[in-house]
mmCIF file of C-alpha atoms and ligand atoms in Angstrom:
data_model
loop_
_atom_site.group_PDB
_atom_site.id
_atom_site.type_symbol
_atom_site.label_atom_id
_atom_site.label_comp_id
_atom_site.label_asym_id
_atom_site.label_seq_id
_atom_site.Cartn_x
_atom_site.Cartn_y
_atom_site.Cartn_z
ATOM 1 C CA UNK A 1 -0.032 0.038 -0.075
ATOM 2 C CA UNK A 2 1.340 3.122 -0.752
ATOM 3 C CA UNK A 3 0.209 5.303 2.337
ATOM 4 C CA UNK A 4 2.903 7.876 2.589
ATOM 5 C CA UNK A 5 4.622 9.610 -0.407
ATOM 6 C CA UNK A 6 7.658 11.874 -0.502
ATOM 7 C CA UNK A 7 7.305 14.151 -3.588
ATOM 8 C CA UNK A 8 11.097 15.251 -3.204
ATOM 9 C CA UNK A 9 12.357 11.743 -3.389
ATOM 10 C CA UNK A 10 10.835 9.652 -6.249
ATOM 11 C CA UNK A 11 12.766 6.692 -5.418
ATOM 12 C CA UNK A 12 11.640 6.871 -1.742
ATOM 13 C CA UNK A 13 11.240 3.330 -0.010
ATOM 14 C CA UNK A 14 8.357 5.232 1.737
ATOM 15 C CA UNK A 15 5.849 4.690 -0.995
ATOM 16 C CA UNK A 16 7.052 1.179 -1.188
ATOM 17 C CA UNK A 17 5.550 -2.130 0.306
ATOM 18 C CA UNK A 18 7.287 -4.246 2.675
ATOM 19 C CA UNK A 19 9.806 -3.727 5.244
ATOM 20 C CA UNK A 20 12.333 -0.682 5.490
ATOM 21 C CA UNK A 21 14.522 0.281 8.194
ATOM 22 C CA UNK A 22 16.650 3.657 7.722
ATOM 23 C CA UNK A 23 19.493 4.388 10.188
ATOM 24 C CA UNK A 24 18.147 2.744 13.091
ATOM 25 C CA UNK A 25 20.096 2.912 16.327
ATOM 26 C CA UNK A 26 19.156 1.337 19.434
ATOM 27 C CA UNK A 27 20.831 1.400 22.815
ATOM 28 C CA UNK A 28 19.812 -0.548 26.179
ATOM 29 C CA UNK A 29 20.707 1.087 29.640
ATOM 30 C CA UNK A 30 23.806 -0.427 30.876
ATOM 31 C CA UNK A 31 25.078 0.795 34.403
ATOM 32 C CA UNK A 32 25.990 4.483 34.103
ATOM 33 C CA UNK A 33 26.142 4.032 30.227
ATOM 34 C CA UNK A 34 24.290 2.882 27.516
ATOM 35 C CA UNK A 35 25.026 -0.199 25.532
ATOM 36 C CA UNK A 36 24.420 0.165 21.746
ATOM 37 C CA UNK A 37 22.827 -2.898 20.412
ATOM 38 C CA UNK A 38 21.987 -1.466 16.914
ATOM 39 C CA UNK A 39 24.376 1.112 14.987
ATOM 40 C CA UNK A 40 22.860 2.871 12.373
ATOM 41 C CA UNK A 41 21.049 -0.169 10.727
ATOM 42 C CA UNK A 42 19.432 -0.015 7.248
ATOM 43 C CA UNK A 43 17.764 -2.386 5.680
ATOM 44 C CA UNK A 44 14.891 -2.788 2.946
ATOM 45 C CA UNK A 45 12.780 -6.209 2.050
ATOM 46 C CA UNK A 46 10.293 -6.284 -0.703
ATOM 47 C CA UNK A 47 7.417 -8.348 -0.676
ATOM 48 C CA UNK A 48 8.059 -12.074 -1.704
ATOM 49 C CA UNK A 49 11.795 -11.688 -0.626
ATOM 50 C CA UNK A 50 13.378 -13.913 1.805
ATOM 51 C CA UNK A 51 16.324 -12.291 3.891
ATOM 52 C CA UNK A 52 18.331 -13.825 6.147
ATOM 53 C CA UNK A 53 20.434 -11.962 8.762
ATOM 54 C CA UNK A 54 23.455 -13.933 10.219
ATOM 55 C CA UNK A 55 25.529 -13.274 13.373
ATOM 56 C CA UNK A 56 26.991 -14.370 16.442
ATOM 57 C CA UNK A 57 25.008 -14.408 19.712
ATOM 58 C CA UNK A 58 25.093 -10.920 20.743
ATOM 59 C CA UNK A 59 25.544 -9.183 17.866
ATOM 60 C CA UNK A 60 21.920 -7.738 17.827
ATOM 61 C CA UNK A 61 19.724 -9.795 15.666
ATOM 62 C CA UNK A 62 16.573 -10.113 18.205
ATOM 63 C CA UNK A 63 17.154 -6.388 18.854
ATOM 64 C CA UNK A 64 16.560 -5.951 15.061
ATOM 65 C CA UNK A 65 13.744 -7.877 15.015
ATOM 66 C CA UNK A 66 12.091 -6.144 17.968
ATOM 67 C CA UNK A 67 12.647 -2.643 16.653
ATOM 68 C CA UNK A 68 11.397 -4.246 13.015
ATOM 69 C CA UNK A 69 8.441 -5.656 14.857
ATOM 70 C CA UNK A 70 7.753 -2.203 16.253
ATOM 71 C CA UNK A 71 7.802 -3.535 19.656
ATOM 72 C CA UNK A 72 10.850 -1.661 20.571
ATOM 73 C CA UNK A 73 11.134 2.220 19.672
ATOM 74 C CA UNK A 74 14.866 2.905 18.233
ATOM 75 C CA UNK A 75 16.847 5.932 19.506
ATOM 76 C CA UNK A 76 17.247 7.318 15.973
ATOM 77 C CA UNK A 77 15.933 6.224 12.565
ATOM 78 C CA UNK A 78 12.695 4.967 11.042
ATOM 79 C CA UNK A 79 11.118 1.467 10.597
ATOM 80 C CA UNK A 80 8.433 1.691 7.598
ATOM 81 C CA UNK A 81 5.946 -1.265 7.133
ATOM 82 C CA UNK A 82 4.281 -1.070 3.822
ATOM 83 C CA UNK A 83 5.581 2.572 3.674
ATOM 84 C CA UNK A 84 3.966 3.477 6.934
ATOM 85 C CA UNK A 85 6.525 5.212 9.427
ATOM 86 C CA UNK A 86 5.681 3.308 12.806
ATOM 87 C CA UNK A 87 7.439 5.991 14.727
ATOM 88 C CA UNK A 88 4.833 8.327 13.732
ATOM 89 C CA UNK A 89 1.633 6.573 14.837
ATOM 90 C CA UNK A 90 0.261 6.435 18.104
ATOM 91 C CA UNK A 91 0.316 3.747 20.349
ATOM 92 C CA UNK A 92 -3.207 2.217 19.101
ATOM 93 C CA UNK A 93 -2.409 2.873 15.732
ATOM 94 C CA UNK A 94 0.898 1.026 16.017
ATOM 95 C CA UNK A 95 -0.415 -1.772 17.813
ATOM 96 C CA UNK A 96 -2.924 -2.314 14.899
ATOM 97 C CA UNK A 97 -0.589 -2.105 12.462
ATOM 98 C CA UNK A 98 1.317 -4.856 13.882
ATOM 99 C CA UNK A 99 -1.591 -6.949 14.051
ATOM 100 C CA UNK A 100 -2.972 -6.125 10.486
ATOM 101 C CA UNK A 101 0.747 -6.380 8.841
ATOM 102 C CA UNK A 102 3.283 -8.174 10.763
ATOM 103 C CA UNK A 103 3.409 -11.711 11.509
ATOM 104 C CA UNK A 104 6.266 -12.646 14.304
ATOM 105 C CA UNK A 105 7.768 -15.827 15.097
ATOM 106 C CA UNK A 106 9.970 -15.920 18.156
ATOM 107 C CA UNK A 107 12.719 -17.637 19.428
ATOM 108 C CA UNK A 108 11.053 -19.301 22.134
ATOM 109 C CA UNK A 109 7.572 -21.135 21.088
ATOM 110 C CA UNK A 110 4.898 -19.029 22.939
ATOM 111 C CA UNK A 111 2.203 -21.698 22.050
ATOM 112 C CA UNK A 112 -0.525 -21.679 24.936
ATOM 113 C CA UNK A 113 -0.437 -25.197 26.504
ATOM 114 C CA UNK A 114 -3.792 -25.892 26.997
ATOM 115 C CA UNK A 115 -4.855 -25.380 23.323
ATOM 116 C CA UNK A 116 -5.055 -27.756 20.284
ATOM 117 C CA UNK A 117 -2.900 -26.512 17.031
ATOM 118 C CA UNK A 118 -6.004 -25.378 15.388
ATOM 119 C CA UNK A 119 -7.044 -23.633 18.393
ATOM 120 C CA UNK A 120 -3.482 -21.628 18.670
ATOM 121 C CA UNK A 121 -4.982 -19.884 15.506
ATOM 122 C CA UNK A 122 -8.488 -19.578 16.471
ATOM 123 C CA UNK A 123 -7.642 -17.824 19.599
ATOM 124 C CA UNK A 124 -6.345 -14.747 17.688
ATOM 125 C CA UNK A 125 -9.720 -14.603 15.961
ATOM 126 C CA UNK A 126 -11.061 -13.063 19.091
ATOM 127 C CA UNK A 127 -9.073 -9.923 18.239
ATOM 128 C CA UNK A 128 -10.035 -9.802 14.697
ATOM 129 C CA UNK A 129 -13.662 -10.869 14.366
ATOM 130 C CA UNK A 130 -13.976 -13.111 11.293
ATOM 131 C CA UNK A 131 -16.998 -15.221 11.139
ATOM 132 C CA UNK A 132 -16.233 -18.792 13.109
ATOM 133 C CA UNK A 133 -16.878 -21.443 10.594
ATOM 134 C CA UNK A 134 -14.827 -19.350 7.819
ATOM 135 C CA UNK A 135 -11.977 -18.802 10.516
ATOM 136 C CA UNK A 136 -11.805 -22.754 11.192
ATOM 137 C CA UNK A 137 -11.453 -23.570 7.687
ATOM 138 C CA UNK A 138 -8.797 -21.041 7.281
ATOM 139 C CA UNK A 139 -6.934 -22.207 10.095
ATOM 140 C CA UNK A 140 -7.198 -25.708 8.967
ATOM 141 C CA UNK A 141 -5.933 -24.999 5.609
ATOM 142 C CA UNK A 142 -3.207 -23.002 6.912
ATOM 143 C CA UNK A 143 -2.131 -25.628 9.148
ATOM 144 C CA UNK A 144 -2.376 -28.309 6.207
ATOM 145 C CA UNK A 145 -0.443 -26.003 4.026
ATOM 146 C CA UNK A 146 2.753 -25.830 6.505
ATOM 147 C CA UNK A 147 2.516 -29.665 6.833
ATOM 148 C CA UNK A 148 0.330 -30.281 9.784
ATOM 149 C CA UNK A 149 -1.891 -33.176 8.615
ATOM 150 C CA UNK A 150 -5.831 -32.891 10.049
ATOM 151 C CA UNK A 151 -5.120 -35.566 12.960
ATOM 152 C CA UNK A 152 -2.031 -33.293 14.401
ATOM 153 C CA UNK A 153 -4.144 -30.125 14.176
ATOM 154 C CA UNK A 154 -6.146 -31.580 17.082
ATOM 155 C CA UNK A 155 -2.901 -32.112 19.243
ATOM 156 C CA UNK A 156 -1.825 -29.723 21.983
ATOM 157 C CA UNK A 157 1.919 -28.582 21.987
ATOM 158 C CA UNK A 158 3.304 -30.960 24.287
ATOM 159 C CA UNK A 159 2.048 -33.849 22.070
ATOM 160 C CA UNK A 160 3.725 -32.250 18.955
ATOM 161 C CA UNK A 161 7.319 -32.599 17.945
ATOM 162 C CA UNK A 162 9.718 -29.400 17.956
ATOM 163 C CA UNK A 163 9.417 -29.009 14.374
ATOM 164 C CA UNK A 164 5.786 -29.209 14.512
ATOM 165 C CA UNK A 165 5.563 -26.732 16.999
ATOM 166 C CA UNK A 166 7.578 -24.494 14.889
ATOM 167 C CA UNK A 167 5.176 -25.174 11.868
ATOM 168 C CA UNK A 168 2.063 -24.284 14.382
ATOM 169 C CA UNK A 169 3.899 -20.973 14.965
ATOM 170 C CA UNK A 170 4.436 -20.278 11.439
ATOM 171 C CA UNK A 171 0.933 -20.734 10.258
ATOM 172 C CA UNK A 172 -0.210 -18.782 13.459
ATOM 173 C CA UNK A 173 1.994 -15.769 12.450
ATOM 174 C CA UNK A 174 0.475 -16.164 8.481
ATOM 175 C CA UNK A 175 -3.336 -16.455 10.014
ATOM 176 C CA UNK A 176 -3.542 -12.471 9.657
ATOM 177 C CA UNK A 177 -2.182 -12.610 6.197
ATOM 178 C CA UNK A 178 0.796 -10.091 7.203
ATOM 179 C CA UNK A 179 2.851 -8.586 4.692
ATOM 180 C CA UNK A 180 5.843 -8.652 6.682
ATOM 181 C CA UNK A 181 7.221 -12.014 8.280
ATOM 182 C CA UNK A 182 10.169 -11.617 10.936
ATOM 183 C CA UNK A 183 11.274 -14.791 12.406
ATOM 184 C CA UNK A 184 13.892 -15.221 15.168
ATOM 185 C CA UNK A 185 16.003 -18.216 15.353
ATOM 186 C CA UNK A 186 13.410 -20.688 14.114
ATOM 187 C CA UNK A 187 15.580 -24.016 14.088
ATOM 188 C CA UNK A 188 17.665 -23.352 17.026
ATOM 189 C CA UNK A 189 15.643 -26.188 19.220
ATOM 190 C CA UNK A 190 15.661 -28.626 15.913
ATOM 191 C CA UNK A 191 17.970 -31.071 14.362
ATOM 192 C CA UNK A 192 19.918 -30.071 11.167
ATOM 193 C CA UNK A 193 17.696 -31.966 8.999
ATOM 194 C CA UNK A 194 14.261 -30.681 10.676
ATOM 195 C CA UNK A 195 16.093 -27.000 10.571
ATOM 196 C CA UNK A 196 16.428 -27.181 7.159
ATOM 197 C CA UNK A 197 12.811 -28.026 6.609
ATOM 198 C CA UNK A 198 11.536 -25.218 8.219
ATOM 199 C CA UNK A 199 13.873 -22.987 6.210
ATOM 200 C CA UNK A 200 12.209 -24.431 3.249
ATOM 201 C CA UNK A 201 9.202 -23.915 4.567
ATOM 202 C CA UNK A 202 9.499 -20.360 5.221
ATOM 203 C CA UNK A 203 11.119 -20.090 1.337
ATOM 204 C CA UNK A 204 7.683 -21.643 0.284
ATOM 205 C CA UNK A 205 5.531 -19.363 2.345
ATOM 206 C CA UNK A 206 7.308 -15.940 1.294
ATOM 207 C CA UNK A 207 6.572 -17.142 -2.089
ATOM 208 C CA UNK A 208 3.097 -18.048 -1.909
ATOM 209 C CA UNK A 209 1.994 -15.616 0.599
ATOM 210 C CA UNK A 210 4.546 -12.565 -0.673
ATOM 211 C CA UNK A 211 5.496 -11.599 2.409
ATOM 212 C CA UNK A 212 8.698 -9.592 3.253
ATOM 213 C CA UNK A 213 10.235 -12.356 5.429
ATOM 214 C CA UNK A 214 13.613 -11.941 7.413
ATOM 215 C CA UNK A 215 14.760 -14.778 9.353
ATOM 216 C CA UNK A 216 17.578 -14.414 11.850
ATOM 217 C CA UNK A 217 19.987 -16.921 12.657
ATOM 218 C CA UNK A 218 23.303 -17.820 14.071
ATOM 219 C CA UNK A 219 23.426 -21.066 11.725
ATOM 220 C CA UNK A 220 25.063 -20.562 8.642
ATOM 221 C CA UNK A 221 24.534 -23.985 7.137
ATOM 222 C CA UNK A 222 20.886 -23.091 6.701
ATOM 223 C CA UNK A 223 21.276 -19.824 4.335
ATOM 224 C CA UNK A 224 21.056 -22.047 0.827
ATOM 225 C CA UNK A 225 17.398 -21.162 0.371
ATOM 226 C CA UNK A 226 17.214 -17.482 1.351
ATOM 227 C CA UNK A 227 17.586 -14.914 -1.438
ATOM 228 C CA UNK A 228 20.030 -12.609 0.381
ATOM 229 C CA UNK A 229 22.180 -13.023 3.598
ATOM 230 C CA UNK A 230 23.216 -9.860 5.548
ATOM 231 C CA UNK A 231 26.064 -10.171 8.239
ATOM 232 C CA UNK A 232 25.477 -8.835 11.528
ATOM 233 C CA UNK A 233 28.244 -7.836 13.716
ATOM 234 C CA UNK A 234 28.416 -5.616 16.963
ATOM 235 C CA UNK A 235 25.032 -3.951 15.977
ATOM 236 C CA UNK A 236 26.231 -3.379 12.524
ATOM 237 C CA UNK A 237 24.814 -4.860 9.261
ATOM 238 C CA UNK A 238 26.781 -5.580 6.200
ATOM 239 C CA UNK A 239 25.189 -6.896 2.827
HETATM 240 P P1 LIG B 1 21.462 -11.480 19.060
HETATM 241 O O1 LIG B 1 20.075 -11.920 19.081
HETATM 242 O O2 LIG B 1 22.426 -11.282 18.100
HETATM 243 O O3 LIG B 1 22.079 -12.443 20.236
HETATM 244 P P2 LIG B 1 20.614 -9.353 20.966
HETATM 245 O O4 LIG B 1 19.888 -8.465 20.146
HETATM 246 O O5 LIG B 1 19.709 -10.115 22.081
HETATM 247 O O6 LIG B 1 21.800 -9.907 20.008
HETATM 248 O O7 LIG B 1 21.663 -8.322 21.973
HETATM 249 C C1 LIG B 1 22.255 -7.581 21.254
HETATM 250 C C2 LIG B 1 23.147 -6.909 22.687
HETATM 251 O O8 LIG B 1 22.405 -6.390 23.379
HETATM 252 C C3 LIG B 1 24.047 -8.047 23.283
HETATM 253 O O9 LIG B 1 24.957 -7.146 24.008
HETATM 254 C C4 LIG B 1 23.023 -7.944 24.779
HETATM 255 O O10 LIG B 1 23.359 -8.351 25.913
HETATM 256 C C5 LIG B 1 22.126 -6.812 24.607
HETATM 257 N N1 LIG B 1 20.826 -6.632 25.151
HETATM 258 C C6 LIG B 1 20.015 -7.383 24.564
HETATM 259 N N2 LIG B 1 18.552 -7.151 25.049
HETATM 260 C C7 LIG B 1 18.746 -6.428 26.171
HETATM 261 C C8 LIG B 1 17.929 -5.759 27.371
HETATM 262 N N3 LIG B 1 16.896 -5.895 27.113
HETATM 263 N N4 LIG B 1 18.466 -4.990 28.008
HETATM 264 C C9 LIG B 1 19.929 -4.762 28.270
HETATM 265 N N5 LIG B 1 20.893 -5.286 27.185
HETATM 266 C C10 LIG B 1 20.401 -6.106 25.972
HETATM 267 MG MG1 LIG B 2 18.504 -13.439 19.562
#
């Protein structure tokens, strides 16, 4: 959606869909001082593009996703989601933007222990107010599309493998039809083969759902399926 335009700059990213970060700096309190977690980071990801951010532990990868997810406000710089400047929005508008445009898969699985796989998606529906039968059909279809067969859709998280739980997380992130998909270390709890399958799945959903996808990882073996790899070191990003 072209919601913001900058007439002085015809190539402005503000007019584009997907995700853009411009000159983002983020620091955390650190005793008397501040620790710089992101240092002048810029990034653009177009719809249908799958970008990996690789870097060692502590390099700022999760901080980058938190800022892109509009969960943390940067000290400086801009975060644009489908051309909308997140920093210029009210808290309420930013929450709506997050809900309507962002899909987030966090490092730690945050599935609810008491709910079945299909219910993990339907519980989101309370917020979004679609028709129950329609919502259930869509949830089942999405779960099937990420490789979770009907019988497993009725299982609770502890009855699923780590890889299956990650598939539920991905389906849940896609349920709101996001334009930007943010994924933090999706394979950290999986063996290599299952990790590779999850990355393959992310490549596939990026294509079919046309999401601007950013996956952060410290596992370089998994980067064969992505369109681009950016390197993060000490809060700085390199192409
Ligand atoms: P990564 O995901 O690459 O491991 P993080 O973004 O989690 O990196 O962390 C980047 C730096 O910021 C690290 O030095 C980390 O210790 C620090 N950090 C992360 N979160 C916080 C926080 N909430 N408060 C203070 N420092 C933090
Ligand atoms: Mg991290």
